Amino acid sequence: MSLVHKLKSLDMQWKILIAIVLGLTLGLTLNQTVGPNVQEGPFFILKTLFQYGGDIFIRLLRMTIIPLVFASIFMSIVNLGNIRKLKRIGSVTVVYYLTTTALAVLVGMLLVNWIHPGRGIDPAAIEAMQIESVVPESVAAQGVGERSSLLIILDQLVDMIPKNPIQAMAKGNILQLIFYTIFFALIAATLGKEVEPVVRVIEGIDRIMHKFILVIMKIAPYCIFFLVTVLIMDLGFSVLGALGKYALTVLLGLIIHAGITLPILVLVFGKYNPIKLFKAVLPAVLTAWSTASSAATLPITMDCIEKKAGVDRKIGTFVLPLGATVNMDGTALYESVAVIFIAELLGFDLTIGTQMIIFVTATLAAIGAAAIPSAGLVTMGIVLTAAGLPLEGIGLILAIDRILDQFRTAVNVWGDSTAAVVVGRIEGAITELKQD
Ligand code: ASP
């Protein structure tokens, strides 16, 4: 088998890893030899071509956002609509999911605001990256001194209601789109059978968009190579330190959420030994880590929860599939850290109002994220756009996305498992013997 064939048959994570290593190597070499500000000659042409390569990838991701947000949030809400029949189970599950996701975002935001992984990068190097850094209206508007933060937040809340949903989509106003979609989906859920064809169509769009991401991911290694090369060529060594600190912030947040917050909830509300639960669902958590997909892991999670943790099947079959779609604590935490890191790196000052927007949209974006690899990367566009930050900022963190995806997916699946136990306990649906 030739080297090219061998490379082609590698798993996606290896391809991306190789792309990153090559990008880092070439970028650093160019940074040290040609320098970041090359304006002419073959290296300028090379850099420009690489920039196009990265731009194509960002554009492809961007063009999925509007239909993806609409279809995946719609399907989540319609699924929630079905759980009405399950009354108490439904409300306990939803409250648990929302609370844990919000707690995860909170942990992430506290950590990133404490550690500040994006500070201390040479501003000249960031300028050289040529990322579009025009101050977006929403950020500029917040700088107006006369209005109090409360009024600014209220303004933003009211502005979430779109005057025209088509305009909201065309303008890429994600917050308005989310509001409209929730409203639309709730009403569709109450109409049930009457609007079944509409639901089928949107379900189809949802599936297509998920497939879209998988297709786009096929060119990801090449584009990541281009992006990383240009990024490192411009930033030099300093970004390595910053990205390292950023990755550590995400990982520390994930460890706190998975190792402290969730176990406390399992202990207090689930009255279940969290270590025993962790051992029971470890195969699922490891599969999640390896595949970076909560959806692919779902059958194993359901099996572990029922057969090893002793939670009644009727709880697991409801709580876990719903959790795989809407409950993504790791993703939510990651998105909040990533967005604030990007803002710091690009020199944006985030007001309390913008931080609140990040808090809310990171929670919503995680709910709307598909349970497939890199979905969090795409829905992060929601948070960036809502916070008035350039979408191109995603390019800054692509380099280490895959490995962080694996850790956040593991936490997503662990979060779903804890929900099954807590809901199972409240419903009296846990077989004590199986806890041993
Ligand atoms: N890969 C994650 C999952 O499937 C979603 C994401 O954060 O990208 O749970």
Coordinates of C-alpha atoms and ligand atoms in Angstrom, one line a residue:
M1 CA 0.0 0.0 0.0
S2 CA 1.4 3.4 -1.0
L3 CA 1.9 6.1 1.5
V4 CA -1.0 8.1 0.0
H5 CA -3.4 5.1 0.3
K6 CA -2.3 4.6 3.9
L7 CA -2.9 8.2 4.7
K8 CA -6.3 8.1 3.0
S9 CA -7.4 5.1 5.0
L10 CA -6.5 6.7 8.3
D11 CA -9.3 7.7 10.8
M12 CA -10.4 11.3 10.7
Q13 CA -8.8 12.2 14.0
W14 CA -5.4 11.0 12.8
K15 CA -5.8 12.9 9.5
I16 CA -6.6 16.0 11.5
L17 CA -3.8 15.4 13.9
I18 CA -1.4 15.0 11.0
A19 CA -2.8 18.2 9.4
I20 CA -2.3 20.0 12.6
V21 CA 1.3 18.8 13.1
L22 CA 2.1 19.7 9.5
G23 CA 0.4 23.0 9.8
L24 CA 2.2 23.8 13.1
T25 CA 5.6 22.8 11.6
L26 CA 5.1 24.7 8.3
G27 CA 3.6 27.7 10.1
L28 CA 6.4 28.0 12.6
T29 CA 9.0 27.5 9.9
L30 CA 7.5 30.3 7.8
N31 CA 7.1 32.5 10.8
Q32 CA 10.8 32.1 11.7
T33 CA 12.0 32.4 8.1
V34 CA 9.7 34.6 6.0
G35 CA 8.0 36.3 9.0
P36 CA 4.3 37.2 9.4
N37 CA 4.1 40.3 7.2
V38 CA 5.1 38.9 3.8
Q39 CA 3.6 41.1 1.1
E40 CA 5.0 39.8 -2.2
G41 CA 6.7 36.8 -3.8
P42 CA 5.9 33.1 -3.8
F43 CA 5.4 33.0 -0.1
F44 CA 2.8 35.7 -0.3
I45 CA 1.0 33.7 -3.0
L46 CA 1.2 30.6 -0.9
K47 CA -0.1 32.3 2.1
T48 CA -3.0 33.9 0.1
L49 CA -3.9 30.5 -1.3
F50 CA -3.9 29.0 2.1
Q51 CA -6.1 31.8 3.4
Y52 CA -8.6 31.0 0.6
G53 CA -8.5 27.3 1.6
G54 CA -9.3 28.2 5.2
D55 CA -11.9 30.7 4.1
I56 CA -13.7 28.1 2.0
F57 CA -14.0 25.9 5.1
I58 CA -15.3 28.7 7.3
R59 CA -17.9 29.6 4.5
L60 CA -19.0 26.0 4.2
L61 CA -19.5 25.9 8.0
R62 CA -21.3 29.2 7.9
M63 CA -23.8 28.2 5.2
T64 CA -25.0 25.4 7.4
I65 CA -25.8 27.5 10.4
I66 CA -29.3 28.9 9.6
P67 CA -31.0 25.7 8.4
L68 CA -29.1 23.7 11.0
V69 CA -30.3 25.9 13.9
F70 CA -33.8 26.0 12.6
A71 CA -34.1 22.2 12.0
S72 CA -32.3 20.9 15.0
I73 CA -34.0 23.2 17.5
F74 CA -37.3 22.5 15.9
M75 CA -36.8 18.8 16.2
S76 CA -35.6 19.1 19.8
I77 CA -38.7 21.0 20.8
V78 CA -41.1 18.7 18.9
N79 CA -39.4 15.8 20.7
L80 CA -40.0 17.7 24.0
G81 CA -43.6 18.2 22.8
N82 CA -44.0 14.4 22.8
I83 CA -42.9 14.1 26.4
R84 CA -45.9 15.9 27.6
K85 CA -47.5 12.5 27.8
L86 CA -44.9 11.5 30.2
K87 CA -45.7 14.5 32.4
R88 CA -43.5 14.3 35.5
I89 CA -40.6 12.4 33.9
G90 CA -40.6 15.0 31.2
S91 CA -40.5 18.0 33.4
V92 CA -37.9 16.6 35.8
T93 CA -35.7 15.6 32.8
V94 CA -35.9 19.0 31.2
V95 CA -35.3 20.9 34.5
Y96 CA -32.3 18.6 35.1
Y97 CA -30.9 19.1 31.6
L98 CA -31.3 22.9 31.7
T99 CA -29.9 23.2 35.2
T100 CA -26.8 21.1 34.5
T101 CA -26.1 22.7 31.2
A102 CA -26.4 26.2 32.8
L103 CA -24.1 25.0 35.6
A104 CA -21.6 23.8 33.1
V105 CA -21.6 27.1 31.3
L106 CA -21.2 28.9 34.6
V107 CA -18.2 26.8 35.5
G108 CA -16.6 27.5 32.1
M109 CA -17.3 31.2 32.3
L110 CA -15.9 31.6 35.8
L111 CA -12.8 29.7 34.8
V112 CA -12.1 31.6 31.6
N113 CA -12.7 34.9 33.3
W114 CA -10.3 33.9 36.0
I115 CA -7.6 32.3 33.9
H116 CA -7.8 34.7 30.8
P117 CA -6.1 32.3 28.4
G118 CA -6.4 34.7 25.5
R119 CA -4.6 37.6 27.1
G120 CA -0.9 38.4 26.6
I121 CA -0.7 37.6 22.9
D122 CA 1.3 40.1 20.9
P123 CA -1.3 42.5 19.4
A124 CA 0.9 43.1 16.3
A125 CA 0.7 39.4 15.6
I126 CA -3.0 39.3 15.9
E127 CA -3.4 42.3 13.6
A128 CA -1.2 40.5 11.1
M129 CA -3.8 37.7 11.0
Q130 CA -6.1 39.9 9.0
I131 CA -9.2 38.7 10.7
E132 CA -12.1 41.0 10.0
S133 CA -12.2 42.9 13.3
V134 CA -14.7 45.7 12.6
V135 CA -16.6 46.4 15.8
P136 CA -20.0 44.9 15.3
E137 CA -23.0 47.1 15.9
S138 CA -24.2 45.1 18.9
V139 CA -20.9 45.4 20.7
A140 CA -20.5 49.1 19.8
A141 CA -24.1 49.8 21.0
Q142 CA -23.2 48.4 24.4
G143 CA -20.4 50.9 24.7
V144 CA -22.9 53.8 24.8
G145 CA -22.4 55.0 28.4
E146 CA -25.8 56.5 29.1
R147 CA -27.8 53.3 29.2
S148 CA -27.6 51.0 32.2
S149 CA -26.6 47.4 31.7
L150 CA -30.1 46.3 32.8
L151 CA -31.7 48.4 30.0
I152 CA -29.2 47.1 27.5
I153 CA -30.0 43.5 28.5
L154 CA -33.8 44.3 28.3
D155 CA -33.2 45.8 24.9
Q156 CA -31.5 42.7 23.8
L157 CA -34.2 40.5 25.2
V158 CA -36.9 42.4 23.4
D159 CA -34.8 42.4 20.2
M160 CA -34.9 38.6 20.4
I161 CA -38.4 38.7 19.0
P162 CA -38.0 39.1 15.2
K163 CA -40.3 41.4 13.3
N164 CA -39.7 39.3 10.3
P165 CA -38.4 35.7 10.5
I166 CA -37.2 35.6 7.0
Q167 CA -35.2 38.8 7.5
A168 CA -33.8 37.3 10.8
M169 CA -32.6 34.3 8.8
A170 CA -31.3 36.4 5.9
K171 CA -29.4 38.7 8.3
G172 CA -28.1 35.7 10.2
N173 CA -29.6 36.9 13.5
I174 CA -29.3 33.7 15.4
L175 CA -31.0 34.9 18.6
Q176 CA -34.1 35.9 16.7
L177 CA -34.0 32.7 14.7
I178 CA -33.9 30.7 18.0
F179 CA -36.8 32.6 19.4
Y180 CA -38.9 32.1 16.3
T181 CA -38.0 28.4 16.0
I182 CA -39.0 27.7 19.6
F183 CA -42.3 29.5 19.1
F184 CA -42.9 27.7 15.8
A185 CA -42.0 24.3 17.2
L186 CA -44.0 24.6 20.4
I187 CA -47.1 25.4 18.3
A188 CA -46.3 22.6 15.9
A189 CA -46.0 20.2 18.8
T190 CA -49.5 21.2 20.1
L191 CA -51.0 20.7 16.7
G192 CA -49.5 17.2 16.5
K193 CA -50.9 15.0 13.7
E194 CA -52.4 18.0 11.8
V195 CA -48.9 19.2 10.9
E196 CA -47.2 15.9 10.6
P197 CA -46.0 16.6 7.0
V198 CA -44.3 19.8 8.1
V199 CA -42.5 17.9 10.9
R200 CA -41.4 15.2 8.4
V201 CA -40.0 17.9 6.1
I202 CA -38.1 19.6 8.9
E203 CA -36.9 16.3 10.2
G204 CA -35.5 15.7 6.7
I205 CA -33.8 19.0 6.7
D206 CA -32.3 18.2 10.1
R207 CA -30.9 14.9 8.7
I208 CA -29.6 16.6 5.6
M209 CA -27.8 19.2 7.7
H210 CA -26.3 16.6 9.9
K211 CA -25.0 14.9 6.8
F212 CA -23.8 18.2 5.5
I213 CA -21.5 18.5 8.5
L214 CA -20.1 15.1 7.9
V215 CA -19.5 15.9 4.2
I216 CA -17.8 19.2 5.1
M217 CA -15.7 17.4 7.7
K218 CA -14.2 15.3 4.8
I219 CA -12.2 18.4 3.6
A220 CA -11.5 19.4 7.2
P221 CA -8.0 18.0 7.4
Y222 CA -6.8 20.0 4.4
C223 CA -8.5 23.2 5.4
I224 CA -7.3 22.8 9.0
F225 CA -3.8 22.4 7.6
F226 CA -4.2 25.7 5.7
L227 CA -5.8 27.5 8.6
V228 CA -3.2 26.3 11.1
T229 CA -0.3 27.1 8.8
V230 CA -1.5 30.7 8.2
L231 CA -2.5 31.1 11.9
I232 CA 0.9 30.0 13.2
M233 CA 2.8 31.8 10.4
D234 CA 1.2 35.0 11.7
L235 CA 1.2 34.3 15.4
G236 CA 4.4 32.4 15.9
F237 CA 5.1 30.7 19.1
S238 CA 2.9 32.8 21.3
V239 CA -0.3 31.2 20.1
L240 CA 0.9 27.8 21.2
G241 CA 1.1 29.1 24.7
A242 CA -2.3 30.7 24.4
L243 CA -4.0 27.6 22.8
G244 CA -2.4 25.4 25.5
K245 CA -3.8 27.6 28.2
Y246 CA -7.1 27.7 26.4
A247 CA -7.2 23.9 26.1
L248 CA -6.3 23.5 29.8
T249 CA -9.1 25.9 30.8
V250 CA -11.6 23.8 28.9
L251 CA -10.2 20.6 30.3
L252 CA -10.2 22.0 33.9
G253 CA -13.8 23.1 33.5
L254 CA -14.8 19.7 32.2
I255 CA -13.1 18.0 35.1
I256 CA -14.8 20.2 37.6
H257 CA -18.2 19.7 36.0
A258 CA -17.8 16.0 35.5
G259 CA -15.9 15.3 38.7
I260 CA -17.6 17.6 41.2
T261 CA -20.9 19.2 40.0
L262 CA -22.5 16.1 38.5
P263 CA -21.4 13.6 41.2
I264 CA -22.9 15.9 43.8
L265 CA -26.2 15.9 42.0
V266 CA -26.0 12.1 41.6
L267 CA -25.4 11.8 45.3
V268 CA -28.0 14.3 46.5
F269 CA -30.8 13.8 44.1
G270 CA -30.0 10.4 42.7
K271 CA -29.0 8.9 46.1
Y272 CA -26.6 6.9 44.1
N273 CA -22.8 6.3 44.6
P274 CA -21.3 8.4 41.7
I275 CA -18.2 6.2 41.6
K276 CA -20.3 3.1 41.0
L277 CA -22.3 4.9 38.4
F278 CA -19.1 6.0 36.6
K279 CA -17.8 2.4 36.6
A280 CA -21.2 1.2 35.3
V281 CA -21.2 3.7 32.3
L282 CA -17.4 3.7 31.7
P283 CA -17.8 1.7 28.4
A284 CA -20.2 4.4 27.2
V285 CA -18.0 7.3 28.3
L286 CA -14.9 5.7 26.6
T287 CA -16.9 5.1 23.4
A288 CA -18.0 8.7 23.5
W289 CA -14.4 9.8 23.9
S290 CA -13.3 7.6 21.0
T291 CA -16.1 8.5 18.6
A292 CA -16.8 12.1 19.6
S293 CA -20.4 11.4 19.0
S294 CA -23.1 11.1 21.6
A295 CA -25.5 9.7 19.0
A296 CA -23.2 6.8 18.0
T297 CA -22.7 6.0 21.7
L298 CA -26.4 6.0 22.6
P299 CA -27.0 2.3 22.3
I300 CA -24.1 1.5 24.6
T301 CA -25.2 4.2 27.1
M302 CA -28.7 2.7 27.2
D303 CA -27.3 -0.7 27.7
C304 CA -25.0 0.4 30.6
I305 CA -27.7 2.4 32.3
E306 CA -30.2 -0.5 32.2
K307 CA -28.0 -3.5 32.7
K308 CA -25.1 -2.2 34.8
A309 CA -26.6 0.8 36.7
G310 CA -30.0 -0.8 37.3
V311 CA -32.2 2.0 36.0
D312 CA -35.5 0.8 34.7
R313 CA -35.6 0.6 30.9
K314 CA -38.7 2.9 30.6
I315 CA -36.6 5.7 32.1
G316 CA -33.4 5.1 30.0
T317 CA -35.3 4.9 26.7
F318 CA -36.8 8.3 27.3
V319 CA -34.1 10.2 29.2
L320 CA -31.1 9.1 27.2
P321 CA -32.1 9.6 23.5
L322 CA -33.5 13.0 24.6
G323 CA -30.2 13.7 26.4
A324 CA -28.1 12.7 23.4
T325 CA -29.9 15.3 21.4
V326 CA -30.4 18.2 23.8
N327 CA -28.2 17.7 26.9
M328 CA -24.6 18.7 26.1
D329 CA -22.9 20.0 29.3
G330 CA -19.4 19.5 27.9
T331 CA -20.3 21.3 24.6
A332 CA -21.9 24.2 26.5
L333 CA -18.9 24.6 28.8
Y334 CA -16.6 24.4 25.8
E335 CA -18.5 26.9 23.7
S336 CA -18.6 29.5 26.5
V337 CA -14.8 29.2 27.2
A338 CA -14.0 29.2 23.5
V339 CA -16.0 32.3 22.6
I340 CA -14.5 34.3 25.5
F341 CA -11.1 33.1 24.6
I342 CA -11.6 34.2 21.0
A343 CA -12.9 37.6 22.2
E344 CA -9.8 38.0 24.3
L345 CA -7.5 37.0 21.6
L346 CA -9.0 39.4 19.1
G347 CA -9.0 42.2 21.7
F348 CA -12.8 42.5 22.2
D349 CA -13.9 43.8 25.6
L350 CA -16.9 41.9 26.7
T351 CA -19.5 43.8 28.7
I352 CA -21.6 42.1 31.3
G353 CA -24.5 42.2 28.8
T354 CA -22.4 40.4 26.2
Q355 CA -21.3 37.8 28.8
M356 CA -25.0 37.2 29.6
I357 CA -25.7 36.7 26.0
I358 CA -22.8 34.2 25.8
F359 CA -24.3 32.5 28.9
V360 CA -27.7 32.1 27.3
T361 CA -26.7 31.4 23.8
A362 CA -24.0 28.8 24.8
T363 CA -26.8 27.0 26.7
L364 CA -29.1 27.2 23.7
A365 CA -26.4 26.4 21.2
A366 CA -25.4 23.2 23.1
I367 CA -29.1 22.2 23.2
G368 CA -29.3 22.8 19.4
A369 CA -26.0 21.0 18.6
A370 CA -26.2 17.7 16.8
A371 CA -24.8 14.7 18.6
I372 CA -22.1 14.2 16.0
P373 CA -18.4 15.1 15.8
S374 CA -17.6 18.8 15.6
A375 CA -21.3 19.9 15.9
G376 CA -20.2 22.1 18.8
L377 CA -17.8 23.9 16.5
V378 CA -20.6 24.8 14.1
T379 CA -23.1 25.9 16.7
M380 CA -20.4 28.0 18.3
G381 CA -21.2 30.3 15.4
I382 CA -24.5 31.0 17.1
V383 CA -22.7 32.2 20.2
L384 CA -20.1 34.2 18.3
T385 CA -22.7 35.9 16.1
A386 CA -25.0 36.6 19.0
A387 CA -22.1 38.2 20.9
G388 CA -21.2 40.3 17.9
L389 CA -17.8 38.5 17.4
P390 CA -16.4 37.6 14.0
L391 CA -17.2 34.1 13.0
E392 CA -13.7 33.8 11.6
G393 CA -12.6 33.5 15.2
I394 CA -13.5 29.8 14.9
G395 CA -10.3 29.4 12.9
L396 CA -8.3 30.3 16.0
I397 CA -9.3 27.2 17.9
L398 CA -9.8 24.7 15.1
A399 CA -6.4 23.3 15.6
I400 CA -7.2 21.6 18.9
D401 CA -10.9 21.1 18.4
R402 CA -10.9 17.4 17.7
I403 CA -9.2 16.4 21.0
L404 CA -11.4 18.8 23.0
D405 CA -14.5 17.3 21.1
Q406 CA -13.6 13.9 22.5
F407 CA -13.4 15.1 26.1
R408 CA -16.6 17.2 25.8
T409 CA -18.5 14.4 24.2
A410 CA -17.4 12.1 27.1
V411 CA -18.8 14.7 29.5
N412 CA -22.0 15.0 27.4
V413 CA -22.6 11.2 27.7
W414 CA -21.7 11.2 31.4
G415 CA -24.2 14.1 32.0
D416 CA -27.0 12.1 30.2
S417 CA -26.2 9.1 32.4
T418 CA -26.4 11.1 35.6
A419 CA -29.8 12.4 34.5
A420 CA -31.1 8.8 34.0
V421 CA -30.2 8.0 37.6
V422 CA -31.6 11.1 39.1
V423 CA -34.9 10.8 37.1
G424 CA -34.9 7.0 37.8
R425 CA -34.6 7.7 41.6
I426 CA -37.3 10.3 41.6
E427 CA -39.6 7.9 39.7
G428 CA -38.6 5.0 42.0
A429 CA -37.3 3.1 39.0
I430 CA -33.8 1.9 40.2
T431 CA -33.1 -1.7 41.1
E432 CA -30.9 -1.4 44.3
L433 CA -29.3 -4.8 43.9
K434 CA -27.6 -3.8 40.7
Q435 CA -25.7 -1.0 42.5
D436 CA -23.8 -3.7 44.5
Ligands
ASP1 N1 -19.4 15.8 19.5 C1 -20.4 16.2 20.5 C2 -21.4 15.2 20.8 O1 -21.7 14.4 19.9 C3 -21.0 17.5 20.0 C4 -20.0 18.6 19.9 O2 -19.7 19.3 21.0 O3 -19.4 18.8 18.9 O4 -21.9 15.1 21.8

